[in-house]
XYZ file of C-alpha atoms in Angstrom:
589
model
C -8.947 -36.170 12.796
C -8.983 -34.602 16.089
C -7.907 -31.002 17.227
C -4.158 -31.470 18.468
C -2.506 -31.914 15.366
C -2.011 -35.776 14.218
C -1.772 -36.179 10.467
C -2.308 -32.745 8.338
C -2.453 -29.545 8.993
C -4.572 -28.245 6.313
C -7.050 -30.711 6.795
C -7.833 -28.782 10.606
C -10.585 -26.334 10.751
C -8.420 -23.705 13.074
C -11.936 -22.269 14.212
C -12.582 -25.683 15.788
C -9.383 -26.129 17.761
C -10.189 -24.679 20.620
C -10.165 -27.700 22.960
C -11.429 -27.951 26.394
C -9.073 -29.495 29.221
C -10.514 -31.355 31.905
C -7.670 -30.716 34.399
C -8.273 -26.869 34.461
C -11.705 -26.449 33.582
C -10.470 -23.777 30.477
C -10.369 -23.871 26.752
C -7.108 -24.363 25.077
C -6.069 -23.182 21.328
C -3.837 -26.477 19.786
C -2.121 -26.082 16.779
C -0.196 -27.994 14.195
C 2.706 -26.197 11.894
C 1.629 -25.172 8.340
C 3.579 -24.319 4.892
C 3.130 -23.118 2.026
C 4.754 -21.376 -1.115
C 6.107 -18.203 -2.043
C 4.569 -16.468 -4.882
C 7.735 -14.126 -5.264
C 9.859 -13.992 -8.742
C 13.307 -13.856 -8.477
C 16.427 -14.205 -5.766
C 14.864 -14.354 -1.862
C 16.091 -11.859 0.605
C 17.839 -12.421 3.528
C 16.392 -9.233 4.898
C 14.513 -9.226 8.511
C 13.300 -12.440 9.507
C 13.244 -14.185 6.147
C 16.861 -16.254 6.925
C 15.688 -19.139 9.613
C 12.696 -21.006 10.568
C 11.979 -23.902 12.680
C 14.814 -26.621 12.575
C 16.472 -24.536 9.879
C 13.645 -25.768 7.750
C 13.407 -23.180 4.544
C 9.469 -21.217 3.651
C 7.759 -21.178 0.516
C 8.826 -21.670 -2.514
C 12.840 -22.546 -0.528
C 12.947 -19.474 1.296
C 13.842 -19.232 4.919
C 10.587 -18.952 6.764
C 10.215 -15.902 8.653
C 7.752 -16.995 11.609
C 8.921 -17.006 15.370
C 8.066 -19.419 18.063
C 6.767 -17.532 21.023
C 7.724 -18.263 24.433
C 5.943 -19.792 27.226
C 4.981 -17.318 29.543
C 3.354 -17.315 32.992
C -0.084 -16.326 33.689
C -0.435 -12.575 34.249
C 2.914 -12.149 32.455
C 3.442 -9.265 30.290
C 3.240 -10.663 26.359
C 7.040 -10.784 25.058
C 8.109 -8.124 22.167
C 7.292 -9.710 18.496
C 10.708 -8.385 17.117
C 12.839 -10.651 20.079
C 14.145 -13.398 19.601
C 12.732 -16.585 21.023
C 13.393 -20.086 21.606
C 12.032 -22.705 19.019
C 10.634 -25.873 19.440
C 12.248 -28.960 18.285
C 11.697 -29.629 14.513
C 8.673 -32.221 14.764
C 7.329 -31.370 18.695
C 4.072 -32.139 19.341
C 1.924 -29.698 18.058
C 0.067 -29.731 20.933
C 2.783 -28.231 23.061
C 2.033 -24.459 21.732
C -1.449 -24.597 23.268
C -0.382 -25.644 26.664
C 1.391 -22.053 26.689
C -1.468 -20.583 28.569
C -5.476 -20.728 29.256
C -8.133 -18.767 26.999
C -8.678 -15.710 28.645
C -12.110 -14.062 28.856
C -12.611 -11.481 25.775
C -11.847 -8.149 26.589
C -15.201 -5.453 26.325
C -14.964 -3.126 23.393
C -13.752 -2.798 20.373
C -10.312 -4.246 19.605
C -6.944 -3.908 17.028
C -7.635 -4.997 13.837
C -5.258 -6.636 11.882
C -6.082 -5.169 8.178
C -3.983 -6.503 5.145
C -3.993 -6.043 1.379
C -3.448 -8.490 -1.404
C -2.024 -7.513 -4.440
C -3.985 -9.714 -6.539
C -7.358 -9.014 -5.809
C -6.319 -5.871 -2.923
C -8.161 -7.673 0.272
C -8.322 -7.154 3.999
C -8.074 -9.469 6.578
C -9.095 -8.487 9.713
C -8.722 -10.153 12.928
C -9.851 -9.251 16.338
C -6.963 -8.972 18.839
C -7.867 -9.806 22.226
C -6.158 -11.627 24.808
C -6.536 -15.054 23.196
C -5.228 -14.097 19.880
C -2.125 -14.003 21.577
C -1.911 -17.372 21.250
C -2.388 -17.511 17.634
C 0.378 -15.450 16.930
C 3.118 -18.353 16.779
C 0.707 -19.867 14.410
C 0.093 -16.793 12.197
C 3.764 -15.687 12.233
C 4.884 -18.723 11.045
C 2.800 -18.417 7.953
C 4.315 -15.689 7.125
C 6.804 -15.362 4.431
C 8.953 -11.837 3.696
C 11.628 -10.678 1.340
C 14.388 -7.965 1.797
C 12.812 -4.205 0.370
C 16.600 -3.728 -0.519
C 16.419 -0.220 0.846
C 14.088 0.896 -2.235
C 11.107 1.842 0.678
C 11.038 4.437 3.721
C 11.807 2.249 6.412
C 8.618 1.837 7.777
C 5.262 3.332 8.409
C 4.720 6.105 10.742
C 1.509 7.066 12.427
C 2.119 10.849 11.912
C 2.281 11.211 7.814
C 0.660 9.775 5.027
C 1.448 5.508 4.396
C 2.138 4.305 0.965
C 1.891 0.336 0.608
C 2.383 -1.271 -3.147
C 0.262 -4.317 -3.962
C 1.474 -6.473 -6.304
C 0.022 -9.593 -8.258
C 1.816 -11.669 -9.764
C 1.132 -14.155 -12.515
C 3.780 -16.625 -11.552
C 2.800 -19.941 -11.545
C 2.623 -21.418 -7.644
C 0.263 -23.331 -5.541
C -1.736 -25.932 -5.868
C -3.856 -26.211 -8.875
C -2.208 -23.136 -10.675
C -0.922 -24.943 -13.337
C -3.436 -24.148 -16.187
C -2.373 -20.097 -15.097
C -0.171 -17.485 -16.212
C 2.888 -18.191 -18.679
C 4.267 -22.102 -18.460
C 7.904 -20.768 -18.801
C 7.598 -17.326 -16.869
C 9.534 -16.519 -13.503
C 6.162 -13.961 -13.431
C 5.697 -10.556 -14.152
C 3.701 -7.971 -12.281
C 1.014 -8.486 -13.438
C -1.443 -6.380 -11.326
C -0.276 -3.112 -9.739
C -2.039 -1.243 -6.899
C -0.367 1.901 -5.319
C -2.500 2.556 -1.845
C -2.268 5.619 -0.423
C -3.719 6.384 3.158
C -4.173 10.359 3.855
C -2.075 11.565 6.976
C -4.985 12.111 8.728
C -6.684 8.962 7.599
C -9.921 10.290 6.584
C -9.365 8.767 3.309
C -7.327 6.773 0.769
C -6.678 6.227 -2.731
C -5.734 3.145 -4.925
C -4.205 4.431 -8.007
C -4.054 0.978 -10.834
C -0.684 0.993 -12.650
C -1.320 -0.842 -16.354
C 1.326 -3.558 -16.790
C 1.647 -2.628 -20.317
C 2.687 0.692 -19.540
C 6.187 2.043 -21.489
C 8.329 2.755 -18.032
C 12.279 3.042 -17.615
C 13.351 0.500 -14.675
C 15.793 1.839 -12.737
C 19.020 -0.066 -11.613
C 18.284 -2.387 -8.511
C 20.360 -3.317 -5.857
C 19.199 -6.594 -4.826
C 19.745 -9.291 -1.584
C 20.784 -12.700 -2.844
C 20.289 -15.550 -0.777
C 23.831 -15.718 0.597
C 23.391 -12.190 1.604
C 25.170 -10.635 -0.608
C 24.368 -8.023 -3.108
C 23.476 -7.739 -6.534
C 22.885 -4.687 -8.989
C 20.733 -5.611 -11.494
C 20.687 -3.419 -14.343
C 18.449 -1.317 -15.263
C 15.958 -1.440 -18.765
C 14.615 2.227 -20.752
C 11.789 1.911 -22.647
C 9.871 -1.289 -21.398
C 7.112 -2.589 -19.994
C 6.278 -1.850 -16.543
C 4.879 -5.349 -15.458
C 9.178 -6.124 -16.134
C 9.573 -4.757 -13.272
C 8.818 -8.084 -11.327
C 10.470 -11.778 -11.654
C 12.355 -10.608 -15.231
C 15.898 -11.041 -14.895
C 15.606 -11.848 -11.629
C 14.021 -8.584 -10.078
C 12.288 -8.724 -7.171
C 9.125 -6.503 -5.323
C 12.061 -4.122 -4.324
C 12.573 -3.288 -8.116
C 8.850 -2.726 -8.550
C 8.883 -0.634 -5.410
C 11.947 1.455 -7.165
C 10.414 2.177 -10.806
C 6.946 3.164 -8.632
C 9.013 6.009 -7.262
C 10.645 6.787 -10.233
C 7.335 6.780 -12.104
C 4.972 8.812 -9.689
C 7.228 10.133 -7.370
C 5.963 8.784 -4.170
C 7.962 7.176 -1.828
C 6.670 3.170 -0.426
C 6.612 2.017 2.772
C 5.683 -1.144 2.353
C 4.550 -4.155 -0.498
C 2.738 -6.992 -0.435
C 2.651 -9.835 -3.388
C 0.158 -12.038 -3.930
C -0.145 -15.243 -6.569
C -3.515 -16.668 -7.834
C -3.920 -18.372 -4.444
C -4.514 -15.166 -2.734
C -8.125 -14.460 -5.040
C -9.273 -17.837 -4.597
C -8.467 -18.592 -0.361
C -9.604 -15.004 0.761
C -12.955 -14.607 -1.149
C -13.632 -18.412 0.013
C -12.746 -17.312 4.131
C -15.318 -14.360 3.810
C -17.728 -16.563 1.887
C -18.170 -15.037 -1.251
C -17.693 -11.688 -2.561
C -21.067 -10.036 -4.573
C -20.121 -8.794 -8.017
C -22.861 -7.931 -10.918
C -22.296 -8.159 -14.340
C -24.703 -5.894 -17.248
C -24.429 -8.795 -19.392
C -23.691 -12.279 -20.315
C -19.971 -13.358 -20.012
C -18.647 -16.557 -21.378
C -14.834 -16.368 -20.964
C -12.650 -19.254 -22.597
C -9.654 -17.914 -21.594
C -10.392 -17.172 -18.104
C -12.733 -19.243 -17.695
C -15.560 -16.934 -16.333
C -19.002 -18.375 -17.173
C -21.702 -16.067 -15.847
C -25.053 -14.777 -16.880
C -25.991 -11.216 -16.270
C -27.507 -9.906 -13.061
C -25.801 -10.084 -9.555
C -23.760 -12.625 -8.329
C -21.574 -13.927 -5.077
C -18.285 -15.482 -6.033
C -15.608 -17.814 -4.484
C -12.602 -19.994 -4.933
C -12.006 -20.539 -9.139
C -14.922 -18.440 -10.202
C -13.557 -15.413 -7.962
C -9.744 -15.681 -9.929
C -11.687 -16.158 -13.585
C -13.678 -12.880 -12.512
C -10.402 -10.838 -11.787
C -8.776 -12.783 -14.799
C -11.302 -12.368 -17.498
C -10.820 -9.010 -20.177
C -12.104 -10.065 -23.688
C -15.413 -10.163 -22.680
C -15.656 -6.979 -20.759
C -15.160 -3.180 -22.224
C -13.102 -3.349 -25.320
C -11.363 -6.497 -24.530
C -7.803 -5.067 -23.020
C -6.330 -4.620 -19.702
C -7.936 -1.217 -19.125
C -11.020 -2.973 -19.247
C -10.083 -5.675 -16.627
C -8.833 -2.809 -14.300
C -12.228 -1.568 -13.700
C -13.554 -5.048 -13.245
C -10.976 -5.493 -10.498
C -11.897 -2.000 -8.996
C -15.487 -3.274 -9.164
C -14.265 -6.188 -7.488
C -12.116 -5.254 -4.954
C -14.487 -2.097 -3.776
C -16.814 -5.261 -3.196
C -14.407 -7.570 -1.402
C -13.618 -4.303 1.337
C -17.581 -3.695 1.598
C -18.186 -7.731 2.478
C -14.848 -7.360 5.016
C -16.369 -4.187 6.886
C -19.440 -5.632 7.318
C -21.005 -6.708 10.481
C -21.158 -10.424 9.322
C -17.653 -10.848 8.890
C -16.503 -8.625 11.753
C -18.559 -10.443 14.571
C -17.808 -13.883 12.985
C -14.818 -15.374 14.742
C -14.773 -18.239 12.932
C -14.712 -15.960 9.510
C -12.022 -13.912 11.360
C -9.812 -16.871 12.023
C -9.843 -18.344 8.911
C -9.394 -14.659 6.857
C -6.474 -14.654 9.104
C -5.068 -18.063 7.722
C -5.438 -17.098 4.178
C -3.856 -14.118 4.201
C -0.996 -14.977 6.389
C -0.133 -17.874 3.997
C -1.695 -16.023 0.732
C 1.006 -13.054 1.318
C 4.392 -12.167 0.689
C 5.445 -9.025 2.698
C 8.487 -6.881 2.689
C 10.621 -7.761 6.063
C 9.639 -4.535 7.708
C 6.357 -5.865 8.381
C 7.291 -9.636 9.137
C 5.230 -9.994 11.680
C 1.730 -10.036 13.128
C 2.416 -7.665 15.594
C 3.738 -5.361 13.007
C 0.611 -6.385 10.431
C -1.603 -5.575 13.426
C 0.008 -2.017 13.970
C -0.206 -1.222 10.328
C -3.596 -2.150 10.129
C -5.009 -0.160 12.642
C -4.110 2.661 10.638
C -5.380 1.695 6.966
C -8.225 0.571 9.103
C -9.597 4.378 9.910
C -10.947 5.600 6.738
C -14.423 5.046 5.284
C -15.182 2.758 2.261
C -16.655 6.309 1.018
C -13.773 8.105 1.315
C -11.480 5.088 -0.889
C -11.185 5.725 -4.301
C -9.924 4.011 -7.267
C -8.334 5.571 -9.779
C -6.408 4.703 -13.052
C -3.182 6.038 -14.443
C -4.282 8.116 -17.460
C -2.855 6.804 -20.311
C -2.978 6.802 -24.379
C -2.428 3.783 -26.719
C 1.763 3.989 -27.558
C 2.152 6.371 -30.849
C 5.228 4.296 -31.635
C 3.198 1.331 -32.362
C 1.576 0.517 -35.827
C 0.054 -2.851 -33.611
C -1.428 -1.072 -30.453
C 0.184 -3.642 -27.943
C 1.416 -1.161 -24.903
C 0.448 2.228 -23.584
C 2.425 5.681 -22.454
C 1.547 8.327 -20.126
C -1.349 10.607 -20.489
C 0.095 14.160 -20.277
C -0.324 16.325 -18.096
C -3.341 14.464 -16.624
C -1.136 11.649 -15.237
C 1.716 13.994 -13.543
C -1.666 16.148 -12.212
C -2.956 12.390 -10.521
C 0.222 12.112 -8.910
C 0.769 15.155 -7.548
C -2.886 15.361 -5.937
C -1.269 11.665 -4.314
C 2.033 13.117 -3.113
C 0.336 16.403 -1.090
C -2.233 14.147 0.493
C -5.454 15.733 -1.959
C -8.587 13.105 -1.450
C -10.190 12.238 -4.905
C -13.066 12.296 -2.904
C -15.595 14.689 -0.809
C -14.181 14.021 2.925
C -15.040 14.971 6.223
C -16.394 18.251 7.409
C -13.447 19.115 9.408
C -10.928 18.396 6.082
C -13.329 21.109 4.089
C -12.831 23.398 6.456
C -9.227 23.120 6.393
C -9.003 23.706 2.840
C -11.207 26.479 3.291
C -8.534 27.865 5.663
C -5.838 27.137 3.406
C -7.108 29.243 -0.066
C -8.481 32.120 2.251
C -4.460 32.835 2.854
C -4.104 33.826 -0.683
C -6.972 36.170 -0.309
C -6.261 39.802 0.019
C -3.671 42.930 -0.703
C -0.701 42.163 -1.979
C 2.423 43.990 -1.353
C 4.579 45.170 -4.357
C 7.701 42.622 -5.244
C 9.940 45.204 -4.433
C 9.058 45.396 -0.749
C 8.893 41.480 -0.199
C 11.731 41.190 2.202
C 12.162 37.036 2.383
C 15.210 34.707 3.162
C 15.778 31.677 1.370
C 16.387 28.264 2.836
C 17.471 25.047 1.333
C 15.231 22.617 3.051
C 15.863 19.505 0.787
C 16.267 20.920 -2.337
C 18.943 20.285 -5.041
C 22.290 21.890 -4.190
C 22.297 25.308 -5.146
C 18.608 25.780 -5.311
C 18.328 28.704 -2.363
C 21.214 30.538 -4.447
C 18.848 29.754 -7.952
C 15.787 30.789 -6.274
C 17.156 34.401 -5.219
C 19.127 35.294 -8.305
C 15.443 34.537 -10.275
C 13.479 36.562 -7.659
C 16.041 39.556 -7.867
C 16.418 39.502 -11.106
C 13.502 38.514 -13.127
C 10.412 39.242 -10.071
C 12.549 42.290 -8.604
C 11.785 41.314 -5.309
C 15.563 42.459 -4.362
C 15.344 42.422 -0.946
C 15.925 39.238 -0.175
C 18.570 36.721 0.776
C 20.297 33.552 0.775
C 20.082 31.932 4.439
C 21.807 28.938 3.694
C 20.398 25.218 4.262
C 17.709 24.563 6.851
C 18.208 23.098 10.596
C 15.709 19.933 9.481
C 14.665 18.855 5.677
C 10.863 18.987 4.315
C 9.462 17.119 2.256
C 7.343 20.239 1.016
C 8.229 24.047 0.542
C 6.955 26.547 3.211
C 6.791 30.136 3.602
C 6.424 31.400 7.517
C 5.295 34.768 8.255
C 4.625 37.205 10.856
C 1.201 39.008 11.660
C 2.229 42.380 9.617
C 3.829 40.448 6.787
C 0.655 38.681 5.071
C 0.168 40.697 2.154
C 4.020 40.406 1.539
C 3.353 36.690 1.738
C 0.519 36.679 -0.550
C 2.839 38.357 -3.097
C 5.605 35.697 -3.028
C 3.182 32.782 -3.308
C 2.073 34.289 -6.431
C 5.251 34.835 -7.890
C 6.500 30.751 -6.860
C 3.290 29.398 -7.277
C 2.840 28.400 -3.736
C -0.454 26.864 -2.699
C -2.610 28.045 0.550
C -1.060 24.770 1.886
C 2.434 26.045 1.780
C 1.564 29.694 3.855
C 2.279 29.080 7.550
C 1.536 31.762 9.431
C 3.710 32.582 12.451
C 6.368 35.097 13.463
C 8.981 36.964 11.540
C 13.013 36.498 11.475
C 15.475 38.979 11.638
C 17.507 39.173 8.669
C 21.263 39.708 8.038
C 20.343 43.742 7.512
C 18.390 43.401 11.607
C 14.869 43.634 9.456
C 12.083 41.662 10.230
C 11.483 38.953 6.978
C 10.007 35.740 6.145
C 11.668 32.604 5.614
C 10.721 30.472 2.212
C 12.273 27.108 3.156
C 12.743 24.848 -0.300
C 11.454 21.293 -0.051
C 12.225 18.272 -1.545
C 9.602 19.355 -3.587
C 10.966 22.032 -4.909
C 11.845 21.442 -8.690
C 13.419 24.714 -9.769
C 13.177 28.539 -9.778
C 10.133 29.802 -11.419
C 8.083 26.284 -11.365
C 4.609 26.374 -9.871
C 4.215 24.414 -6.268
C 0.608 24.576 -6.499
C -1.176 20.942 -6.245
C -4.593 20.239 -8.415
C -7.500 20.582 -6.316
C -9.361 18.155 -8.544
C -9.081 15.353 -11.007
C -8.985 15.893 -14.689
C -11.899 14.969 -15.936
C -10.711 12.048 -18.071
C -9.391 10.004 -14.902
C -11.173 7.110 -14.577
C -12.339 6.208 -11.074
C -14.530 4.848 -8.315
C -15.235 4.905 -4.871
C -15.523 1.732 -2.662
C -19.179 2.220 -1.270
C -20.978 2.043 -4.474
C -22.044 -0.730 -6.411
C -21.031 -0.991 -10.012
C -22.276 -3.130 -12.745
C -19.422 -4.758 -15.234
C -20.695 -3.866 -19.128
């Protein structure tokens, strides 16, 4: 088999196609087309770039690939935009033609992007180094990539200036090669792992919070893109399991991304879904992922086989190690969570490291399996995109990551303990800490001092109620909650001079209260009457009021959930959350 593409694909190395041409002296990258499967349940979306491929040819699984064919360009020319369209080659061309497009340039000196992206199956990065020559791999990578409509159920997008929110999704769908003996026979798939990431504003740390798929959920109604483009509601279920969410009746990782939102509040940006493939082709590309196990574990059902003591894991054995739960813990899916954690925290540790990072031929074929292991939401359709994204989750220490687990109890309507229910109010404390951007773990100094900032607002005098002088902004709120707020604050708090301003010039997502220099101790006073956290006290300068009188201004968030209800986030995690942080190494029992 040589380097330019005759006979299969997937039988090419694509570390060793680099070829050397004798006419110019330079090394040339020389591709061949690849496909693959989709791991994704239900109807495909015609969302993005998931409608056309090469030669009208259809993606995984008979969805409309989603890769793009990149021009030619000249030497010295400026690379095109990823999100333009762009010729394609002839259905059957030569492979060889994409690596005439240009020579390999020299590496660029420093450090470059890193493309950083996680599975939902076993939550992986794959990182590649972007320099001039990657460029070249892009046609190749993009075309790899498959991508499904998020049916308006996500923000739009990731933004560099707030906090990112990605779900990760497993499913247990039968696809790929060698899959068969996996998952149900009959199933269109479930969701059958669930990972919520969430990547602080400032990105000095991040949390994965583990969603049981036996958890008692409502699913909302979701609207959802058929392949002829059209749209399809479908209905909504109280009362079931969440992993239901996924491939039943047809839903798709946009009604996963919905009931995620209606169950923690927090908003995604983005998914990814991954199928048993995913485990088995990324812990191969980064050669093994080291695991240790307190004990003996002889699996049947997953097919785990290991003795005790510390291990490094690949291919089959890496999916049996994710798969296994009767021998670990007490034998549920609890107890399989924390072997993923373990797993995953692992998997991040071997991708950080120096020996994957300054191994190109690691970073190539990482880059393979995870373009082709992956199913992505069509906002993020592209490497260029992928890239961009992943130079953000890509700023926080392993340290600073930390897994935690929904708190939950065994189901009380249950005689048979089968499914479990929300843990309250430990669970609604987890997510608010997630939704106002509170680590789970010690971070940086500069974050510390921050906080330190923050409470020493609510220290001091406080001025009586009846001397507050405050107007009221709607800022996001319900409809009618500026007009709720001040009857409550006249009436019950007797702070009576205050007033409704009306609705705010711009919505917040949280509730602030701006004050002048002289007005602090009034300030301190209304943020313990609503509740308000240190956060939420933003010093500044006063407003005249309707009377000509200097006052505050409390604008209502979208966080705002009533008069009288406490804004104030949990500084730390109740004590019966299970978690873990990423750097350390834990033993399975």
């Amino acid at each position: 088999m040589d380097a330019q593409g005759r006979g299969r694909a997937d039988d090419i190395d694509p570390a060793d196609q680099w070829v050397l041409n004798p006419n110019t002296g330079e090394y040339e990258l020389r591709l061949a087309p690849s496909a693959a499967q989709s791991s994704v349940p239900g109807p495909r979306g015609s969302g993005g770039r998931g409608t056309t491929g090469k030669g009208g040819t259809t993606g995984r699984g008979g969805a409309a690939r989603t890769g793009r064919t990149a021009p030619a360009r000249r030497p010295g020319a400026a690379a095109p935009d990823d999100d333009a369209p762009s010729p394609r080659r002839r259905t059957g061309a030569p492979a060889e033609a994409a690596g005439r497009r240009g020579r390999r340039p020299a590496p660029k000196k420093g450090k470059g992007k890193k493309v950083l992206m996680w599975t939902g199956g076993s939550l992986a990065f794959v990182l590649v180094g972007t320099s001039a020559a990657a460029y070249l791999y892009y046609e190749h990578l993009n075309d790899n990539i498959t991508s499904v409509s998020d049916d308006g159920a996500g923000t739009g997008g990731f933004s560099k200036d707030r906090a990112i929110n990605i779900l990760l999704i497993g499913t247990d769908k039968r696809t790929g090669k060698g899959n068969e003996g996996y998952g149900d026979k009959n199933s269109a798939g479930h969701a059958d792992t669930t990972l919520v990431l969430h990547v602080s504003k400032d990105r000095s740390n991040a949390t994965v919070l583990s969603i049981p798929r036996d958890l008692i959920t409502d699913i909302p109604d979701c609207p959802t893109t058929q392949e002829d483009g059209s749209e399809k509601v479908i209905p909504g279920k109280q009362r079931t399991r969440f992993n239901n969410s996924l491939g039943q009746e047809e839903r798709t990782p946009s009604c996963t991304m919905r009931t995620i939102t209606e169950l923690t509040g927090l908003k995604m940006d983005h998914f990814m879904v991954a199928d048993f493939n995913a485990v088995k082709t990324l812990t191969s590309a980064v050669g093994g992922v080291d695991v240790c196990l307190a004990k003996d574990i002889k699996d049947p059902d997953s097919k785990l086989d290991l003795p005790k003591g510390e291990h490094t894991i690949e291919g089959e054995e890496a999916l049996a190690f994710v798969r296994t739960r009767h021998s670990v813990g007490f034998g549920g899916d609890l107890s399989r969570i924390e072997l993923q954690q373990q797993f995953l925290g692992s998997m991040m540790r071997k991708l950080k490291s120096n020996d994957t990072l300054t191994s190109p031929s690691k970073m190539i074929k990482l880059a393979e399996a995870g373009t082709k292991a992956l199913t992505v939401d069509s906002q993020i359709s592209t490497i260029k995109k992928l890239a961009d994204l992943g130079a953000e989750l890509g700023k926080f220490d392993t340290k600073n990551l930390t897994f935690a687990t929904v708190p939950v109890v065994d189901n009380p309507a249950e005689k048979i303990k089968a499914t479990v229910v929300l843990k309250e109010p430990q669970a609604q404390q987890l997510f608010a800490m997630v939704r106002d951007d509170v680590s789970l773990t010690e971070v940086k100094q500069e974050k510390k001092k921050e906080k330190a900032a923050e409470a020493a607002r609510l220290k001091g005098t406080k001025a009586p109620a009846s001397e507050v002088r405050v107007r009221i902004l709607n800022g996001g709120a319900v409809a009618g909650s500026a007009q709720e707020t001040l009857s409550w604050l006249q009436v019950q708090e007797g702070v009576t001079k205050s007033e409704n301003a009306g609705n705010a010039e711009q919505p917040l997502a949280k509730t602030t209260l701006e004050y002048g220099p002289d007005e602090a101790d009034q300030a301190r006073r209304l943020a313990e009457i609503m509740g308000l956290s240190g956060a939420a006290l933003k010093p500044g300068q006063s407003v005249t009021n309707s009377q000509g009188v200097p006052a505050m201004t409390l604008t209502l968030g979208k966080d705002f959930e009533g008069a009288g209800v406490p804004l104030t986030t949990p500084e730390k995690v109740p004590d019966d959350v299970q978690k873990a942080t990423a750097d350390k190494v834990e033993c399975a029992k």
